[in-house]
Tab-separated table of C-alpha atoms in Angstrom:
chain	number	residue	atom	x	y	z
F	1	MET	CA	-0.073	0.157	0.061
F	2	MET	CA	1.090	3.477	-0.585
F	3	SER	CA	0.871	4.511	3.192
F	4	ASP	CA	3.351	1.571	3.787
F	5	LEU	CA	5.698	3.102	1.102
F	6	ILE	CA	5.870	6.621	2.525
F	7	GLU	CA	5.219	5.708	6.319
F	8	HIS	CA	8.982	5.687	7.265
F	9	SER	CA	10.368	8.476	5.210
F	10	GLN	CA	12.129	11.092	6.958
F	11	THR	CA	10.538	13.762	4.737
F	12	PRO	CA	6.978	14.810	5.779
F	13	VAL	CA	4.654	13.479	2.808
F	14	VAL	CA	0.735	13.416	2.598
F	15	ILE	CA	-1.482	12.020	-0.091
F	16	THR	CA	-4.710	13.907	-0.964
F	17	GLU	CA	-7.676	12.748	-2.651
F	18	ARG	CA	-10.182	15.578	-4.302
F	19	GLY	CA	-8.499	17.828	-1.794
F	20	ARG	CA	-8.613	15.894	1.134
F	21	ILE	CA	-5.799	14.343	3.050
F	22	THR	CA	-6.232	10.570	2.905
F	23	ILE	CA	-2.904	9.366	3.931
F	24	ALA	CA	-0.068	11.273	6.095
F	25	ASN	CA	3.124	9.537	7.165
F	26	HIS	CA	4.667	9.898	10.693
F	27	GLU	CA	6.659	12.927	9.788
F	28	ALA	CA	3.608	14.503	8.410
F	29	ARG	CA	1.468	13.795	11.333
F	30	ASP	CA	4.337	15.108	13.534
F	31	LEU	CA	4.595	18.270	11.784
F	32	LEU	CA	0.889	19.240	11.366
F	33	GLY	CA	-1.048	17.122	13.904
F	34	THR	CA	-2.572	13.623	13.578
F	35	HIS	CA	-6.085	15.350	13.080
F	36	ILE	CA	-5.219	16.220	9.512
F	37	VAL	CA	-6.114	12.985	7.917
F	38	GLY	CA	-9.546	13.259	6.606
F	39	GLN	CA	-8.943	17.054	6.632
F	40	ASP	CA	-9.528	19.342	3.511
F	41	ALA	CA	-5.854	20.175	2.771
F	42	ARG	CA	-6.127	23.756	2.674
F	43	MET	CA	-7.493	23.652	5.986
F	44	ALA	CA	-4.605	21.745	7.180
F	45	LEU	CA	-1.678	23.986	5.751
F	46	ARG	CA	-3.684	27.362	6.052
F	47	GLN	CA	-0.967	29.541	4.861
F	48	PRO	CA	-1.986	31.536	1.660
F	49	GLU	CA	1.025	30.535	-0.344
F	50	ALA	CA	0.131	26.732	0.425
F	51	VAL	CA	-3.571	27.466	-0.207
F	52	GLN	CA	-2.746	28.984	-3.556
F	53	LEU	CA	-0.529	25.883	-4.519
F	54	LEU	CA	-3.380	23.588	-3.722
F	55	GLU	CA	-6.091	25.349	-5.519
F	56	ASN	CA	-4.071	25.729	-8.670
F	57	ASP	CA	-4.418	21.712	-9.051
F	58	ALA	CA	-1.351	21.381	-11.094
F	59	ASP	CA	2.293	20.350	-10.096
F	60	GLY	CA	4.146	23.188	-8.413
F	61	ALA	CA	6.035	24.592	-5.275
F	62	ALA	CA	5.704	27.338	-2.688
F	63	VAL	CA	7.772	28.422	0.364
F	64	VAL	CA	5.711	28.612	3.329
F	65	ARG	CA	6.681	30.399	6.493
F	66	GLY	CA	5.499	29.500	10.043
F	67	LEU	CA	3.970	26.149	9.048
F	68	ALA	CA	4.457	24.632	12.544
F	69	ARG	CA	6.228	27.184	14.152
F	70	ARG	CA	6.849	30.892	14.000
F	71	ARG	CA	10.261	31.047	12.305
F	72	ASP	CA	10.160	27.881	10.273
F	73	ILE	CA	10.297	27.885	6.543
F	74	TRP	CA	9.264	24.941	4.505
F	75	ARG	CA	9.079	24.243	0.855
F	76	VAL	CA	5.845	22.589	-0.316
F	77	ASN	CA	6.223	20.542	-3.517
F	78	ARG	CA	2.727	19.125	-4.921
F	79	LYS	CA	2.843	16.655	-7.667
F	80	GLN	CA	-0.428	15.147	-9.443
F	81	LEU	CA	-0.805	11.571	-9.364
F	82	GLY	CA	-3.964	11.548	-11.384
F	83	PRO	CA	-7.092	13.587	-11.969
F	84	ASP	CA	-8.133	13.416	-8.463
F	85	MET	CA	-4.858	12.446	-6.228
F	86	ALA	CA	-1.601	14.365	-5.359
F	87	VAL	CA	1.164	13.754	-3.356
F	88	ILE	CA	2.594	16.646	-1.247
F	89	GLU	CA	6.088	16.743	0.078
F	90	PHE	CA	7.410	19.330	2.670
F	91	VAL	CA	11.235	19.920	2.702
F	92	ASN	CA	12.398	21.867	5.737
F	93	ARG	CA	14.598	25.025	4.649
F	94	THR	CA	15.026	26.404	8.446
F	95	ALA	CA	18.344	25.381	8.692
F	96	GLU	CA	19.503	27.035	5.564
F	97	ALA	CA	17.872	30.125	6.232
F	98	ASP	CA	19.480	30.270	9.364
F	99	ILE	CA	22.931	29.452	8.013
F	100	SER	CA	22.303	32.283	5.635
F	101	ARG	CA	21.105	34.787	8.173
F	102	ALA	CA	24.190	33.853	10.324
F	103	HIS	CA	26.426	34.520	7.434
F	104	THR	CA	24.862	37.808	6.875
F	105	ASP	CA	25.053	38.736	10.370
F	106	PHE	CA	28.706	37.897	10.702
F	107	VAL	CA	29.684	39.675	7.633
F	108	ALA	CA	27.764	42.850	8.767
F	109	ASN	CA	29.504	42.458	12.145
F	110	ALA	CA	32.926	41.936	10.680
F	111	SER	CA	32.308	44.940	8.622
F	112	HIS	CA	31.685	47.192	11.456
F	113	GLU	CA	34.431	45.926	13.501
F	114	LEU	CA	36.659	46.580	10.551
F	115	ARG	CA	35.562	50.168	9.719
F	116	THR	CA	35.844	51.249	13.402
F	117	PRO	CA	39.549	51.187	13.590
F	118	LEU	CA	39.984	52.057	9.948
F	119	ALA	CA	37.945	55.261	10.353
F	120	SER	CA	40.080	56.335	13.474
F	121	ILE	CA	43.222	55.849	11.732
F	122	LEU	CA	42.122	57.718	8.654
F	123	GLY	CA	40.713	60.517	10.669
F	124	TYR	CA	43.804	60.884	12.971
F	125	VAL	CA	46.219	60.565	9.404
F	126	GLU	CA	44.115	63.338	7.742
F	127	THR	CA	44.751	65.721	10.708
F	128	LEU	CA	48.369	65.141	11.100
F	129	ARG	CA	48.766	65.975	7.288
F	130	ASP	CA	46.505	68.991	7.346
F	131	ASP	CA	48.474	70.386	10.235
F	132	VAL	CA	51.785	68.856	9.796
F	133	ASP	CA	53.395	72.554	9.926
F	134	HIS	CA	51.694	73.613	13.183
F	135	LEU	CA	50.936	70.735	15.065
F	136	ASP	CA	52.291	70.302	18.495
F	137	PRO	CA	54.995	67.641	18.783
F	138	LYS	CA	53.161	65.955	21.843
F	139	VAL	CA	50.191	66.220	20.214
F	140	ALA	CA	51.220	64.383	17.189
F	141	ASP	CA	52.826	61.760	19.316
F	142	LYS	CA	49.581	61.331	20.735
F	143	PHE	CA	47.849	61.201	17.495
F	144	LEU	CA	50.588	58.532	16.250
F	145	GLY	CA	49.945	56.540	19.494
F	146	THR	CA	46.199	56.258	18.527
F	147	ILE	CA	47.014	55.109	15.074
F	148	GLN	CA	49.277	52.596	16.068
F	149	ARG	CA	46.918	50.978	18.766
F	150	GLU	CA	44.203	51.172	16.159
F	151	ALA	CA	46.436	49.576	13.497
F	152	ARG	CA	47.437	46.673	16.077
F	153	ARG	CA	43.519	46.178	16.933
F	154	LEU	CA	43.033	45.982	13.077
F	155	GLN	CA	45.895	43.534	12.755
F	156	ASP	CA	44.626	41.453	15.738
F	157	LEU	CA	40.939	41.376	14.120
F	158	VAL	CA	42.249	40.247	10.753
F	159	SER	CA	44.408	37.561	12.349
F	160	ASP	CA	41.563	36.247	14.237
F	161	LEU	CA	39.152	36.212	11.309
F	162	MET	CA	41.795	34.339	9.211
F	163	SER	CA	42.102	31.695	12.164
F	164	LEU	CA	38.502	31.187	12.482
F	165	SER	CA	38.231	30.648	8.823
F	166	ARG	CA	41.165	28.221	8.720
F	167	ILE	CA	39.632	26.300	11.735
F	168	GLU	CA	36.019	26.181	10.117
F	169	ALA	CA	37.445	24.818	7.165
F	170	GLU	CA	39.207	21.910	8.866
F	171	LYS	CA	36.501	21.194	11.300
F	172	HIS	CA	35.563	17.876	9.823
F	173	ASP	CA	39.382	16.815	9.630
F	174	MET	CA	40.075	15.247	13.137
F	175	PRO	CA	43.934	15.894	13.798
F	176	SER	CA	45.979	12.590	13.935
F	177	ASP	CA	49.529	13.991	15.623
F	178	GLU	CA	50.123	12.826	19.124
F	179	ILE	CA	50.901	15.988	21.349
F	180	ASP	CA	52.331	16.178	24.666
F	181	PHE	CA	49.523	18.441	25.902
F	182	SER	CA	51.139	18.615	29.405
F	183	GLY	CA	54.111	20.577	27.902
F	184	LEU	CA	51.911	22.562	25.354
F	185	VAL	CA	49.795	23.765	28.067
F	186	GLU	CA	52.620	25.067	30.261
F	187	ARG	CA	54.176	26.629	27.283
F	188	ALA	CA	50.989	28.323	25.827
F	189	ALA	CA	49.867	29.406	29.403
F	190	ARG	CA	52.964	31.263	29.918
F	191	ASP	CA	52.902	32.965	26.464
F	192	GLY	CA	49.351	34.104	27.059
F	193	ALA	CA	50.037	35.639	30.621
F	194	GLY	CA	53.213	37.320	29.199
F	195	ALA	CA	56.252	38.692	31.135
F	196	GLU	CA	54.200	41.354	32.688
F	197	ARG	CA	51.516	39.084	34.131
F	198	ALA	CA	53.583	35.953	34.610
F	199	GLU	CA	53.853	36.076	38.702
F	200	ARG	CA	50.033	35.849	38.799
F	201	LEU	CA	49.805	32.830	36.690
F	202	ASP	CA	49.023	29.620	38.987
F	203	LEU	CA	49.986	26.591	37.117
F	204	ASP	CA	49.059	22.924	38.071
F	205	VAL	CA	49.950	20.784	35.094
F	206	ALA	CA	49.705	16.782	35.438
F	207	PRO	CA	52.496	15.219	33.300
F	208	ASN	CA	52.300	12.649	30.563
F	209	CYS	CA	49.028	13.824	29.075
F	210	VAL	CA	49.107	12.957	25.353
F	211	VAL	CA	46.135	13.923	23.165
F	212	ARG	CA	45.641	13.677	19.315
F	213	GLY	CA	45.437	17.247	17.907
F	214	ASP	CA	46.848	20.271	16.199
F	215	ALA	CA	49.687	21.691	18.124
F	216	GLN	CA	49.315	25.128	16.633
F	217	GLN	CA	45.605	25.263	17.373
F	218	LEU	CA	45.782	23.812	20.823
F	219	GLU	CA	48.233	26.551	21.844
F	220	GLN	CA	45.903	29.009	20.418
F	221	LEU	CA	43.107	27.472	22.582
F	222	VAL	CA	45.178	27.785	25.971
F	223	ARG	CA	46.725	31.288	24.901
F	224	ASN	CA	43.282	32.751	24.267
F	225	LEU	CA	41.685	31.415	27.651
F	226	VAL	CA	44.604	32.537	29.558
F	227	ASP	CA	44.661	35.731	27.960
F	228	ASN	CA	40.901	36.441	28.279
F	229	ALA	CA	41.287	35.221	32.125
F	230	PHE	CA	43.689	37.966	32.603
F	231	LYS	CA	41.919	40.662	30.574
F	232	TYR	CA	38.644	40.003	32.517
F	233	GLY	CA	39.491	38.954	35.612
F	234	SER	CA	40.908	41.144	38.650
F	235	SER	CA	43.985	42.896	37.931
F	236	SER	CA	45.162	41.881	41.530
F	237	GLU	CA	44.276	38.289	41.736
F	238	PRO	CA	45.938	34.974	40.124
F	239	VAL	CA	44.655	33.029	37.308
F	240	SER	CA	44.594	29.280	37.679
F	241	VAL	CA	45.341	26.766	34.897
F	242	ARG	CA	44.780	23.159	35.986
F	243	LEU	CA	45.314	20.123	33.719
F	244	ALA	CA	44.389	16.597	34.939
F	245	ALA	CA	43.629	13.272	33.398
F	246	ASN	CA	40.711	11.036	34.669
F	247	GLU	CA	40.131	7.176	34.547
F	248	MET	CA	37.425	7.970	31.815
F	249	ARG	CA	40.437	8.492	29.571
F	250	LYS	CA	39.921	12.241	29.317
F	251	VAL	CA	42.001	15.107	29.896
F	252	TYR	CA	40.502	18.360	31.627
F	253	LEU	CA	41.887	21.703	31.120
F	254	CYS	CA	40.356	24.439	33.534
F	255	VAL	CA	41.195	28.148	33.517
F	256	GLN	CA	39.824	30.176	36.282
F	257	ASP	CA	39.985	33.856	37.240
F	258	ARG	CA	38.813	35.817	40.178
F	259	GLY	CA	36.874	38.722	38.494
F	260	GLU	CA	33.641	40.319	38.342
F	261	GLY	CA	31.932	37.192	36.803
F	262	ILE	CA	29.423	37.047	33.940
F	263	SER	CA	25.747	37.370	34.483
F	264	ALA	CA	23.676	33.861	33.781
F	265	GLU	CA	21.990	35.303	30.780
F	266	HIS	CA	25.179	36.087	28.827
F	267	LEU	CA	26.878	32.472	29.156
F	268	PRO	CA	25.277	30.694	26.444
F	269	HIS	CA	26.045	33.179	24.077
F	270	LEU	CA	29.717	33.779	24.863
F	271	THR	CA	31.047	31.597	22.037
F	272	ARG	CA	28.987	33.608	19.622
F	273	ARG	CA	31.080	35.596	16.882
F	274	PHE	CA	31.609	39.243	18.054
F	275	TYR	CA	29.339	38.719	21.351
F	276	ARG	CA	30.515	41.012	24.158
F	277	THR	CA	29.052	41.269	27.457
F	278	ASP	CA	30.642	44.994	27.946
F	279	PRO	CA	31.611	46.144	24.480
F	280	SER	CA	33.198	49.229	25.638
F	281	ARG	CA	35.434	47.207	28.198
F	282	SER	CA	36.255	44.615	25.648
F	283	ARG	CA	37.470	47.068	22.930
F	284	ALA	CA	39.390	48.925	25.650
F	285	SER	CA	41.331	45.683	26.626
F	286	GLY	CA	42.216	45.005	22.931
F	287	GLY	CA	39.448	42.077	22.565
F	288	THR	CA	38.590	41.240	19.190
F	289	GLY	CA	35.171	39.539	20.192
F	290	LEU	CA	36.207	36.225	18.438
F	291	GLY	CA	38.525	34.530	21.012
F	292	LEU	CA	35.657	32.102	22.623
F	293	ALA	CA	34.407	31.543	19.113
F	294	ILE	CA	37.851	30.447	18.360
F	295	VAL	CA	38.125	28.328	21.292
F	296	LYS	CA	34.932	26.682	20.637
F	297	HIS	CA	35.649	25.703	17.011
F	298	ILE	CA	38.951	24.171	17.927
F	299	VAL	CA	37.329	22.232	20.806
F	300	GLU	CA	34.647	20.763	18.345
F	301	ARG	CA	37.552	19.857	15.790
F	302	HIS	CA	39.119	18.021	18.659
F	303	ARG	CA	35.813	16.177	19.547
F	304	GLY	CA	35.931	17.767	22.814
F	305	LYS	CA	33.670	19.467	25.114
F	306	LEU	CA	33.631	23.004	26.599
F	307	ASP	CA	31.688	24.305	29.534
F	308	ILE	CA	31.688	28.008	30.986
F	309	GLU	CA	30.828	28.645	34.428
F	310	SER	CA	30.599	32.256	36.075
F	311	GLU	CA	29.176	33.655	39.396
F	312	ARG	CA	28.999	37.332	39.817
F	313	GLY	CA	31.490	38.597	42.263
F	314	ILE	CA	33.301	35.238	42.262
F	315	GLY	CA	34.909	34.859	38.738
F	316	THR	CA	34.684	32.541	35.820
F	317	THR	CA	35.703	29.050	34.945
F	318	ILE	CA	36.278	27.782	31.483
F	319	LYS	CA	36.670	23.886	31.268
F	320	VAL	CA	37.719	21.986	28.218
F	321	ARG	CA	37.678	18.204	28.070
F	322	LEU	CA	39.559	16.264	25.289
F	323	PRO	CA	40.143	12.746	24.499
F	324	LEU	CA	43.577	11.320	25.590
F	325	ALA	CA	45.305	9.431	22.775
F	326	LEU	CA	45.092	6.219	24.517
F	327	ASN	CA	41.122	6.453	24.264
F	328	GLU	CA	41.449	6.670	20.450
């Protein structure tokens, strides 16, 4: 029977006879409700685009928004099976639309982030050129300092954008090199702290933790986490970096600051590109808004897990779990 043929299809499908739904597979019943069998197809679908498609009594397709949920998008395909029967297929396009929207948002945000330092650089350069013969040397030096700072910000932003692009391009390729993660964490954590913050770095690294990974990306992950912890933690408190393995053949990296903490409503969004809880503070500290997005993609490429915990007035802890090489 036709119902048996379509019942287990992963695509919602209904069969109509003289405009009424006579058969609906499991996916269609889940999408539109079990009550649709026996109902006029126009009443079941309701949306004007779908109704117009059904009233044409011919092969065709329509894009319908909000078929089951407010933001979903479906392509409805109708094919005549005879003078009185038709098959209607529903193809979910919501994910594609979300990806397209995310891409558009990313381009817009990146353009804004790039324009801001460029506008500042161009403005100060024009001022210097216009008043080159009369400008006080101290004022000129201040302007040049601003130009240098904004140029470095631009350089960091372009570097992070390129890093994110490379990581996303490789996200389906699991790295196979065996890495001494213990030594890597020590080196990268000290690099992330820098000489001026080294005495506030509290390291506790278990030896002999070996993972399969991309050494360059894992170093970037550790540096980003440690640098963030120093930037947004208290300027007088230490940043703790802990590395340990457990009996489940997992290695845990934990980076903890003792700062203001982050409100709970921000936590789910921290790994989004250009998301900032405090934009002015982030830019003032030199942040590009891409650090945690890069961390998230590196963790995903290494088949790991990222957790962020924070409490106002206490601080923020970021945990990365990766499989040990022995677990592969």
